[in-house]
Structure formats: structure tokens, C-alpha cells
mmCIF file of C-alpha atoms in Angstrom:
data_model
loop_
_atom_site.group_PDB
_atom_site.id
_atom_site.type_symbol
_atom_site.label_atom_id
_atom_site.label_comp_id
_atom_site.label_asym_id
_atom_site.label_seq_id
_atom_site.Cartn_x
_atom_site.Cartn_y
_atom_site.Cartn_z
ATOM 1 C CA MET A 85 -10.576 8.800 30.259
ATOM 2 C CA ILE A 86 -9.080 5.891 31.544
ATOM 3 C CA SER A 87 -6.701 4.852 28.061
ATOM 4 C CA LYS A 88 -7.175 1.631 26.619
ATOM 5 C CA LYS A 89 -4.521 -0.924 25.010
ATOM 6 C CA ILE A 90 -6.826 -1.236 21.832
ATOM 7 C CA LEU A 91 -5.316 -3.311 18.357
ATOM 8 C CA ILE A 92 -6.861 -2.806 14.947
ATOM 9 C CA ILE A 93 -6.989 -5.738 12.452
ATOM 10 C CA GLY A 94 -6.588 -4.692 8.879
ATOM 11 C CA GLY A 95 -5.168 -1.839 7.626
ATOM 12 C CA GLY A 96 -7.776 -0.245 5.353
ATOM 13 C CA PHE A 97 -8.833 2.897 4.854
ATOM 14 C CA PHE A 98 -11.120 2.095 7.393
ATOM 15 C CA GLY A 99 -8.659 0.377 10.292
ATOM 16 C CA MET A 100 -6.041 3.347 9.151
ATOM 17 C CA TYR A 101 -8.942 6.360 10.019
ATOM 18 C CA LEU A 102 -10.866 4.320 13.773
ATOM 19 C CA SER A 103 -6.587 3.931 14.524
ATOM 20 C CA GLU A 104 -5.584 7.417 14.219
ATOM 21 C CA TYR A 105 -9.204 8.245 15.888
ATOM 22 C CA PHE A 106 -8.054 6.477 18.905
ATOM 23 C CA ALA A 107 -4.621 7.534 19.320
ATOM 24 C CA ARG A 108 -6.080 10.681 19.073
ATOM 25 C CA GLN A 109 -8.393 10.324 21.978
ATOM 26 C CA GLY A 110 -5.591 9.495 24.049
ATOM 27 C CA HIS A 111 -5.229 5.252 23.690
ATOM 28 C CA GLU A 112 -2.405 3.201 22.779
ATOM 29 C CA VAL A 113 -3.215 2.024 19.479
ATOM 30 C CA MET A 114 -1.410 -0.447 17.567
ATOM 31 C CA LEU A 115 -2.852 -1.284 13.589
ATOM 32 C CA SER A 116 -2.082 -4.947 11.904
ATOM 33 C CA GLU A 117 -2.058 -5.202 8.466
ATOM 34 C CA LYS A 118 -1.226 -8.908 6.948
ATOM 35 C CA GLU A 119 0.099 -6.750 3.402
ATOM 36 C CA ASP A 120 3.467 -5.359 3.023
ATOM 37 C CA ASN A 121 0.968 -1.859 2.673
ATOM 38 C CA PHE A 122 -1.506 -0.359 3.580
ATOM 39 C CA MET A 123 -4.937 -0.297 1.461
ATOM 40 C CA GLN A 124 -3.719 -3.260 -1.287
ATOM 41 C CA ARG A 125 -6.869 -4.688 -1.012
ATOM 42 C CA ALA A 126 -10.720 -3.468 -0.981
ATOM 43 C CA SER A 127 -9.670 -0.425 -0.370
ATOM 44 C CA TYR A 128 -7.820 -0.564 -3.516
ATOM 45 C CA VAL A 129 -9.484 -2.258 -6.614
ATOM 46 C CA ASN A 130 -12.793 -2.087 -5.066
ATOM 47 C CA GLN A 131 -13.726 1.002 -7.854
ATOM 48 C CA ALA A 132 -12.643 3.703 -5.207
ATOM 49 C CA ARG A 133 -15.944 5.385 -5.546
ATOM 50 C CA VAL A 134 -16.784 8.027 -2.843
ATOM 51 C CA HIS A 135 -21.232 6.780 -2.571
ATOM 52 C CA ASN A 136 -23.820 9.651 -2.865
ATOM 53 C CA GLY A 137 -26.494 7.275 -2.016
ATOM 54 C CA TYR A 138 -27.469 5.577 -5.615
ATOM 55 C CA HIS A 139 -25.699 2.520 -5.190
ATOM 56 C CA TYR A 140 -28.817 1.841 -2.765
ATOM 57 C CA PRO A 141 -32.457 1.911 -3.714
ATOM 58 C CA ARG A 142 -32.915 -1.274 -1.116
ATOM 59 C CA SER A 143 -31.980 0.634 1.655
ATOM 60 C CA ILE A 144 -32.960 4.186 2.364
ATOM 61 C CA LEU A 145 -31.125 4.426 5.808
ATOM 62 C CA THR A 146 -28.170 3.392 3.668
ATOM 63 C CA ALA A 147 -28.557 5.756 1.280
ATOM 64 C CA LEU A 148 -29.131 8.451 3.429
ATOM 65 C CA ARG A 149 -25.664 7.953 6.083
ATOM 66 C CA SER A 150 -23.719 8.193 2.533
ATOM 67 C CA ARG A 151 -25.616 11.033 1.417
ATOM 68 C CA VAL A 152 -24.612 12.764 4.934
ATOM 69 C CA SER A 153 -21.260 11.669 5.167
ATOM 70 C CA LEU A 154 -20.098 12.147 0.808
ATOM 71 C CA PRO A 155 -19.746 15.852 1.997
ATOM 72 C CA LYS A 156 -17.427 15.202 5.249
ATOM 73 C CA PHE A 157 -14.893 12.930 3.615
ATOM 74 C CA TYR A 158 -14.953 15.476 0.339
ATOM 75 C CA GLU A 159 -14.062 18.212 3.099
ATOM 76 C CA GLU A 160 -11.803 16.266 4.496
ATOM 77 C CA PHE A 161 -10.298 14.894 1.747
ATOM 78 C CA ARG A 162 -10.630 16.811 -0.827
ATOM 79 C CA ASP A 163 -6.876 16.781 -2.139
ATOM 80 C CA CYS A 164 -7.174 12.906 -2.498
ATOM 81 C CA ILE A 165 -10.631 13.210 -4.834
ATOM 82 C CA ASP A 166 -11.140 13.705 -8.080
ATOM 83 C CA ASP A 167 -14.730 14.924 -9.020
ATOM 84 C CA THR A 168 -14.246 16.139 -12.899
ATOM 85 C CA PHE A 169 -15.498 14.133 -14.843
ATOM 86 C CA ASP A 170 -19.588 13.175 -15.317
ATOM 87 C CA LYS A 171 -21.328 10.123 -13.408
ATOM 88 C CA TYR A 172 -24.505 8.230 -15.437
ATOM 89 C CA TYR A 173 -26.166 5.505 -13.813
ATOM 90 C CA LEU A 174 -28.528 3.687 -16.450
ATOM 91 C CA ILE A 175 -31.540 1.453 -14.901
ATOM 92 C CA SER A 176 -31.885 -2.037 -16.797
ATOM 93 C CA ASN A 177 -34.870 -2.767 -19.120
ATOM 94 C CA ILE A 178 -34.652 -6.501 -17.694
ATOM 95 C CA GLN A 179 -34.720 -8.240 -14.886
ATOM 96 C CA SER A 180 -34.361 -4.934 -12.911
ATOM 97 C CA LYS A 181 -35.420 -4.516 -9.085
ATOM 98 C CA ILE A 182 -36.000 -0.970 -9.954
ATOM 99 C CA SER A 183 -37.619 1.156 -12.579
ATOM 100 C CA ALA A 184 -36.295 4.797 -13.767
ATOM 101 C CA HIS A 185 -39.475 6.527 -12.169
ATOM 102 C CA GLN A 186 -38.282 4.273 -8.748
ATOM 103 C CA PHE A 187 -34.858 5.189 -9.440
ATOM 104 C CA GLU A 188 -36.306 8.981 -10.067
ATOM 105 C CA ASN A 189 -38.120 8.983 -6.883
ATOM 106 C CA PHE A 190 -35.926 7.406 -4.488
ATOM 107 C CA CYS A 191 -33.469 9.699 -5.518
ATOM 108 C CA SER A 192 -35.501 12.698 -4.329
ATOM 109 C CA ARG A 193 -36.306 11.225 -1.427
ATOM 110 C CA ILE A 194 -32.692 11.433 -0.093
ATOM 111 C CA GLY A 195 -32.153 14.862 -1.561
ATOM 112 C CA ALA A 196 -29.442 13.431 -4.420
ATOM 113 C CA VAL A 197 -29.205 14.867 -8.052
ATOM 114 C CA CYS A 198 -30.533 13.056 -10.768
ATOM 115 C CA GLU A 199 -31.563 14.581 -14.060
ATOM 116 C CA PRO A 200 -31.879 13.073 -17.208
ATOM 117 C CA ALA A 201 -28.513 12.472 -19.003
ATOM 118 C CA PRO A 202 -27.761 14.482 -22.154
ATOM 119 C CA HIS A 203 -28.815 13.093 -26.052
ATOM 120 C CA LYS A 204 -25.079 12.772 -26.865
ATOM 121 C CA ILE A 205 -25.509 9.695 -24.709
ATOM 122 C CA THR A 206 -28.368 8.394 -24.052
ATOM 123 C CA SER A 207 -27.930 7.694 -27.754
ATOM 124 C CA LEU A 208 -25.365 5.728 -27.252
ATOM 125 C CA VAL A 209 -27.471 2.784 -25.089
ATOM 126 C CA ASP A 210 -30.112 0.411 -26.896
ATOM 127 C CA PRO A 211 -33.909 0.913 -25.235
ATOM 128 C CA HIS A 212 -34.258 -2.638 -25.878
ATOM 129 C CA TYR A 213 -31.884 -3.254 -22.507
ATOM 130 C CA VAL A 214 -31.824 0.083 -20.627
ATOM 131 C CA GLU A 215 -35.138 2.135 -19.581
ATOM 132 C CA ALA A 216 -33.202 5.623 -18.893
ATOM 133 C CA VAL A 217 -29.899 7.048 -17.896
ATOM 134 C CA PHE A 218 -29.492 9.472 -15.335
ATOM 135 C CA THR A 219 -26.648 12.361 -14.577
ATOM 136 C CA THR A 220 -25.653 11.871 -11.260
ATOM 137 C CA LYS A 221 -23.175 13.884 -9.267
ATOM 138 C CA GLU A 222 -20.711 11.003 -7.298
ATOM 139 C CA PHE A 223 -16.650 11.467 -7.304
ATOM 140 C CA VAL A 224 -13.996 8.450 -6.828
ATOM 141 C CA PHE A 225 -10.703 9.307 -4.540
ATOM 142 C CA ASN A 226 -7.199 8.345 -5.399
ATOM 143 C CA ALA A 227 -6.225 5.197 -3.511
ATOM 144 C CA GLU A 228 -2.364 5.884 -3.621
ATOM 145 C CA LYS A 229 -2.907 9.716 -2.046
ATOM 146 C CA LEU A 230 -5.481 8.378 0.268
ATOM 147 C CA MET A 231 -2.994 5.542 1.525
ATOM 148 C CA GLN A 232 0.470 8.161 2.035
ATOM 149 C CA LYS A 233 -1.969 11.202 3.811
ATOM 150 C CA MET A 234 -3.689 8.267 6.454
ATOM 151 C CA LEU A 235 -0.031 7.291 6.814
ATOM 152 C CA ASP A 236 1.049 10.365 8.227
ATOM 153 C CA ARG A 237 -1.732 10.688 9.651
ATOM 154 C CA ILE A 238 -1.339 7.497 11.807
ATOM 155 C CA GLY A 239 2.333 8.389 12.299
ATOM 156 C CA ASP A 240 1.538 11.987 13.691
ATOM 157 C CA ALA A 241 -1.414 10.138 15.962
ATOM 158 C CA GLY A 242 1.334 7.926 17.317
ATOM 159 C CA VAL A 243 -0.050 4.318 16.151
ATOM 160 C CA GLN A 244 1.961 2.151 16.038
ATOM 161 C CA TYR A 245 1.684 -0.072 12.811
ATOM 162 C CA HIS A 246 3.323 -4.058 11.614
ATOM 163 C CA LEU A 247 3.015 -4.986 8.329
ATOM 164 C CA ASN A 248 3.360 -8.113 6.740
ATOM 165 C CA GLN A 249 1.502 -9.260 10.259
ATOM 166 C CA LYS A 250 -1.228 -11.468 10.482
ATOM 167 C CA VAL A 251 -3.277 -12.133 13.637
ATOM 168 C CA GLN A 252 -4.625 -15.534 13.681
ATOM 169 C CA SER A 253 -6.638 -15.448 16.801
ATOM 170 C CA VAL A 254 -7.940 -13.861 19.899
ATOM 171 C CA ARG A 255 -8.640 -14.760 23.155
ATOM 172 C CA GLU A 256 -9.938 -13.738 26.347
ATOM 173 C CA VAL A 257 -7.957 -14.581 29.288
ATOM 174 C CA ASN A 258 -8.323 -12.815 32.496
ATOM 175 C CA GLY A 259 -10.230 -10.278 31.598
ATOM 176 C CA LYS A 260 -7.657 -9.536 28.755
ATOM 177 C CA LEU A 261 -7.673 -10.116 25.083
ATOM 178 C CA LEU A 262 -4.961 -12.831 24.323
ATOM 179 C CA ILE A 263 -3.230 -11.905 20.655
ATOM 180 C CA GLN A 264 -2.092 -14.498 18.850
ATOM 181 C CA ALA A 265 0.128 -12.670 16.085
ATOM 182 C CA TYR A 266 2.533 -14.578 12.680
ATOM 183 C CA SER A 267 5.231 -12.749 10.720
ATOM 184 C CA LEU A 268 4.569 -13.465 6.757
ATOM 185 C CA ILE A 269 8.288 -12.399 6.698
ATOM 186 C CA ASP A 270 10.136 -14.230 9.333
ATOM 187 C CA GLU A 271 6.942 -16.936 8.968
ATOM 188 C CA ILE A 272 7.225 -17.676 12.914
ATOM 189 C CA GLU A 273 4.902 -17.504 15.658
ATOM 190 C CA LEU A 274 5.043 -13.928 17.521
ATOM 191 C CA GLU A 275 4.977 -13.452 21.397
ATOM 192 C CA PRO A 276 1.110 -13.260 22.161
ATOM 193 C CA ILE A 277 0.180 -9.991 23.244
ATOM 194 C CA GLU A 278 -2.710 -8.892 25.904
ATOM 195 C CA VAL A 279 -5.089 -5.456 24.541
ATOM 196 C CA ASP A 280 -8.011 -4.529 25.877
ATOM 197 C CA GLU A 281 -10.194 -4.201 22.971
ATOM 198 C CA VAL A 282 -10.278 -5.806 19.609
ATOM 199 C CA PHE A 283 -11.525 -3.860 16.644
ATOM 200 C CA ASN A 284 -11.925 -6.455 13.435
ATOM 201 C CA CYS A 285 -11.547 -4.578 9.586
ATOM 202 C CA THR A 286 -10.182 -6.768 7.319
ATOM 203 C CA TYR A 287 -13.968 -6.791 5.297
ATOM 204 C CA SER A 288 -13.808 -10.098 2.871
ATOM 205 C CA MET A 289 -11.550 -11.949 5.553
ATOM 206 C CA ILE A 290 -13.825 -10.986 8.356
ATOM 207 C CA ASN A 291 -15.204 -14.349 8.913
ATOM 208 C CA GLN A 292 -11.384 -16.256 9.675
ATOM 209 C CA VAL A 293 -10.200 -14.551 12.363
ATOM 210 C CA ILE A 294 -13.736 -15.008 14.523
ATOM 211 C CA ASN A 295 -13.616 -18.867 13.133
ATOM 212 C CA ASP A 296 -9.962 -18.819 13.824
ATOM 213 C CA SER A 297 -10.782 -17.373 17.475
ATOM 214 C CA GLY A 298 -13.640 -19.902 18.337
ATOM 215 C CA LEU A 299 -16.439 -17.570 17.846
ATOM 216 C CA ASP A 300 -19.584 -18.086 15.604
ATOM 217 C CA MET A 301 -19.099 -16.391 12.570
ATOM 218 C CA ILE A 302 -20.832 -14.090 10.512
ATOM 219 C CA PRO A 303 -23.753 -15.316 8.011
ATOM 220 C CA LEU A 304 -22.190 -13.807 4.714
ATOM 221 C CA LYS A 305 -22.098 -14.806 1.095
ATOM 222 C CA HIS A 306 -19.271 -14.204 -0.929
ATOM 223 C CA GLU A 307 -19.611 -14.461 -4.437
ATOM 224 C CA LEU A 308 -16.958 -14.400 -7.699
ATOM 225 C CA THR A 309 -17.618 -11.107 -9.589
ATOM 226 C CA GLU A 310 -16.361 -11.443 -13.773
ATOM 227 C CA MET A 311 -15.125 -7.310 -14.787
ATOM 228 C CA ALA A 312 -15.144 -7.620 -18.685
ATOM 229 C CA LEU A 313 -12.351 -4.853 -19.783
ATOM 230 C CA VAL A 314 -14.365 -2.880 -23.110
ATOM 231 C CA LYS A 315 -13.525 0.372 -25.035
ATOM 232 C CA VAL A 316 -16.313 2.596 -24.782
ATOM 233 C CA PRO A 317 -16.768 5.424 -27.545
ATOM 234 C CA GLU A 318 -14.412 8.360 -26.767
ATOM 235 C CA VAL A 319 -17.969 10.660 -25.369
ATOM 236 C CA LEU A 320 -17.359 7.873 -22.296
ATOM 237 C CA SER A 321 -13.894 7.635 -22.068
ATOM 238 C CA HIS A 322 -14.064 9.775 -18.438
ATOM 239 C CA SER A 323 -17.357 8.879 -17.711
ATOM 240 C CA PRO A 324 -18.195 6.649 -15.227
ATOM 241 C CA ALA A 325 -21.508 4.418 -15.659
ATOM 242 C CA ILE A 326 -23.597 1.985 -13.920
ATOM 243 C CA ILE A 327 -25.877 0.106 -14.549
ATOM 244 C CA TYR A 328 -28.979 -1.469 -11.820
ATOM 245 C CA SER A 329 -29.750 -4.691 -13.073
ATOM 246 C CA SER A 330 -30.802 -7.764 -11.060
ATOM 247 C CA LYS A 331 -29.076 -10.610 -13.375
ATOM 248 C CA GLY A 332 -25.476 -11.786 -12.490
ATOM 249 C CA VAL A 333 -22.424 -12.498 -14.349
ATOM 250 C CA HIS A 334 -20.286 -15.399 -13.346
ATOM 251 C CA PHE A 335 -16.975 -16.691 -13.709
ATOM 252 C CA LYS A 336 -18.049 -19.386 -15.877
ATOM 253 C CA ILE A 337 -21.962 -19.668 -18.080
ATOM 254 C CA ASP A 338 -22.711 -22.968 -19.459
ATOM 255 C CA GLY A 339 -19.585 -24.023 -18.828
ATOM 256 C CA ARG A 340 -17.793 -21.146 -20.277
ATOM 257 C CA SER A 341 -15.140 -18.905 -19.529
ATOM 258 C CA MET A 342 -15.505 -15.097 -20.665
ATOM 259 C CA HIS A 343 -12.514 -15.299 -22.773
ATOM 260 C CA GLU A 344 -14.324 -18.562 -24.491
ATOM 261 C CA ARG A 345 -17.560 -16.392 -25.299
ATOM 262 C CA PHE A 346 -16.302 -13.485 -25.981
ATOM 263 C CA PRO A 347 -12.937 -14.670 -28.174
ATOM 264 C CA GLU A 348 -13.466 -11.450 -30.065
ATOM 265 C CA LEU A 349 -12.652 -9.330 -26.807
ATOM 266 C CA LYS A 350 -10.491 -11.772 -25.427
ATOM 267 C CA ASN A 351 -8.059 -11.034 -28.756
ATOM 268 C CA PHE A 352 -8.845 -7.096 -28.884
ATOM 269 C CA ILE A 353 -7.492 -7.089 -25.139
ATOM 270 C CA LEU A 354 -4.645 -9.188 -25.793
ATOM 271 C CA GLU A 355 -3.417 -7.251 -28.868
ATOM 272 C CA LYS A 356 -4.288 -3.599 -27.544
ATOM 273 C CA TYR A 357 -3.054 -4.313 -24.184
ATOM 274 C CA THR A 358 0.684 -5.358 -24.252
ATOM 275 C CA LYS A 359 1.080 -5.104 -20.604
ATOM 276 C CA GLU A 360 0.522 -7.093 -17.919
ATOM 277 C CA GLN A 361 0.147 -7.012 -13.919
ATOM 278 C CA CYS A 362 -1.165 -9.841 -11.991
ATOM 279 C CA LYS A 363 -2.302 -9.853 -8.282
ATOM 280 C CA TYR A 364 -4.284 -11.822 -5.679
ATOM 281 C CA GLU A 365 -5.067 -14.564 -8.921
ATOM 282 C CA TYR A 366 -6.085 -11.278 -10.785
ATOM 283 C CA CYS A 367 -4.562 -10.003 -14.204
ATOM 284 C CA ILE A 368 -5.037 -6.518 -15.210
ATOM 285 C CA ARG A 369 -3.612 -5.577 -18.778
ATOM 286 C CA TYR A 370 -2.899 -2.199 -19.492
ATOM 287 C CA LEU A 371 -0.605 -0.579 -22.101
#
């Protein structure tokens, strides 16, 4: 096999995993991440859920891929996974794109565990809004443990990695790919480097380097969402729940923010959770 010089853009889990894979195949691999550490964006803030297919009734193929991949991920990263809680899926009675019967059939088709939830859970929901509640089997991963494990693995595989480095553009020159990058620490443009292949693993910012490279952007749709922090009943304190509904929640409805629409919730959060940490224009309050 001919060894290639490969650049991976984006140090999330996917970028780190791909870097290790290519390095162990004998390629010279460079991993570029613009943050000051790995797995700080989607890999850290996006629920940390290990999908088992339930989330994708709109796509049987995606659901099946999740079902096949979960046991592999669980086996490989068992020490980074939390499987000690119950998981429930709720089917909305209003404006939902899937009924309880359809959801049960879907789970049966992909071979996913799906049983009616116990009374102690169903008694907590309003049947006017929720048609059914199902007990399912899904896990979450500890992002910090997973990041450290992958950092050890890419180091052992010989991956060359750079933090605080933003890839600005990729240009094809004489059969090679010329990479222009910028150091966010020194605030200077780095010397261009040549590579054979580039893999863009930047997720939500995938179009930025594509556009700056003079390529056609991928027609993606980005939506802003709002996360409400609520105090749940004790019986649900360690049990994540997902509600299926097509009705979106936006930053502002009728020109009013969540805090304006629910002042009691705002006051409860401010009084109960006295500490605050902000990053990327989002803030988390905690005890």
C-alpha cells in the first residue's frame, strides 16, 4: 500500500477516530482542531447519546445503521459509557409525524427493544399531549473520558495533531492539495502545506472551509433551538426522555424569548442554580 499524507479537519470524535484509523493503515496523518482541546463542540454538547435507532423512524437505513453500530461502539468504548439509567420515548398526541402504533412497528422492524413504560412513568404525563410512553434501551457516553481515550489512541498511532489551528482553505495545485491554515494563538497565517487527501470532519461548520476553498457548498439547513432547564419529578431524575413531535421551539415566539414567556421558570433557574458558565454564546447554570 502506498503511504499518503492525509489531513483531517476537525478534532471531534469522528475526526479523531478517522485520524487513528488512517495512521494505523500506515499513512502520515495530521489532525487540525481550531479549539484549545479536542471534542469541545458537537461531541461534547450534543446530548452524548449513543443512538440505537429510535431517533430515526423517518429513515430505516439510518436506524438500522445505528442498531448495527451501537454494539460495536459499546464493546470498544465500554469504559466511557453510562448504561445505568432507564430511557423512555414519548409519542406526542399533537402534530406528531408518527403514531404510537407506527413507532412500535418501526422498532420491531429494526429489532430494537420497545416496551410499554410502567405506570409510575405513564402516570406523570398528560394523555391529551402524550399518546404513549415506551421503555427503550439506549446509552450515553462520558465525553471527557472518551476524549482522553481517543487522545491516547491517536498519540499511540502516531497522529500529528495541532490545536488552536484553523484550516482556512484547500486548493488543488499540480495534483496536490495545498492547505492554508491560521494559528489562533500566534494570530498569523502558517506556511502552506501539501497533502494527498483531506477529510472535512467539522460538522456544523463544514461549509465554511468548503466555501473558502471556492467549492460549491452543501445545501444544509441550520436551525436555532432553545434548551429549557426544568426540575423533573424524582422518578425521572435519572431517566432521560425524548418527545416525538414535529412542532419546533424557537428562540422567539411572537417576539418574546423563553425567559419572557416563562418568567417563573427564569426565576427558579436563577435562584436554584447559582453558578453560571458560558461558552460559544450559551450559558449553563448549575449548583
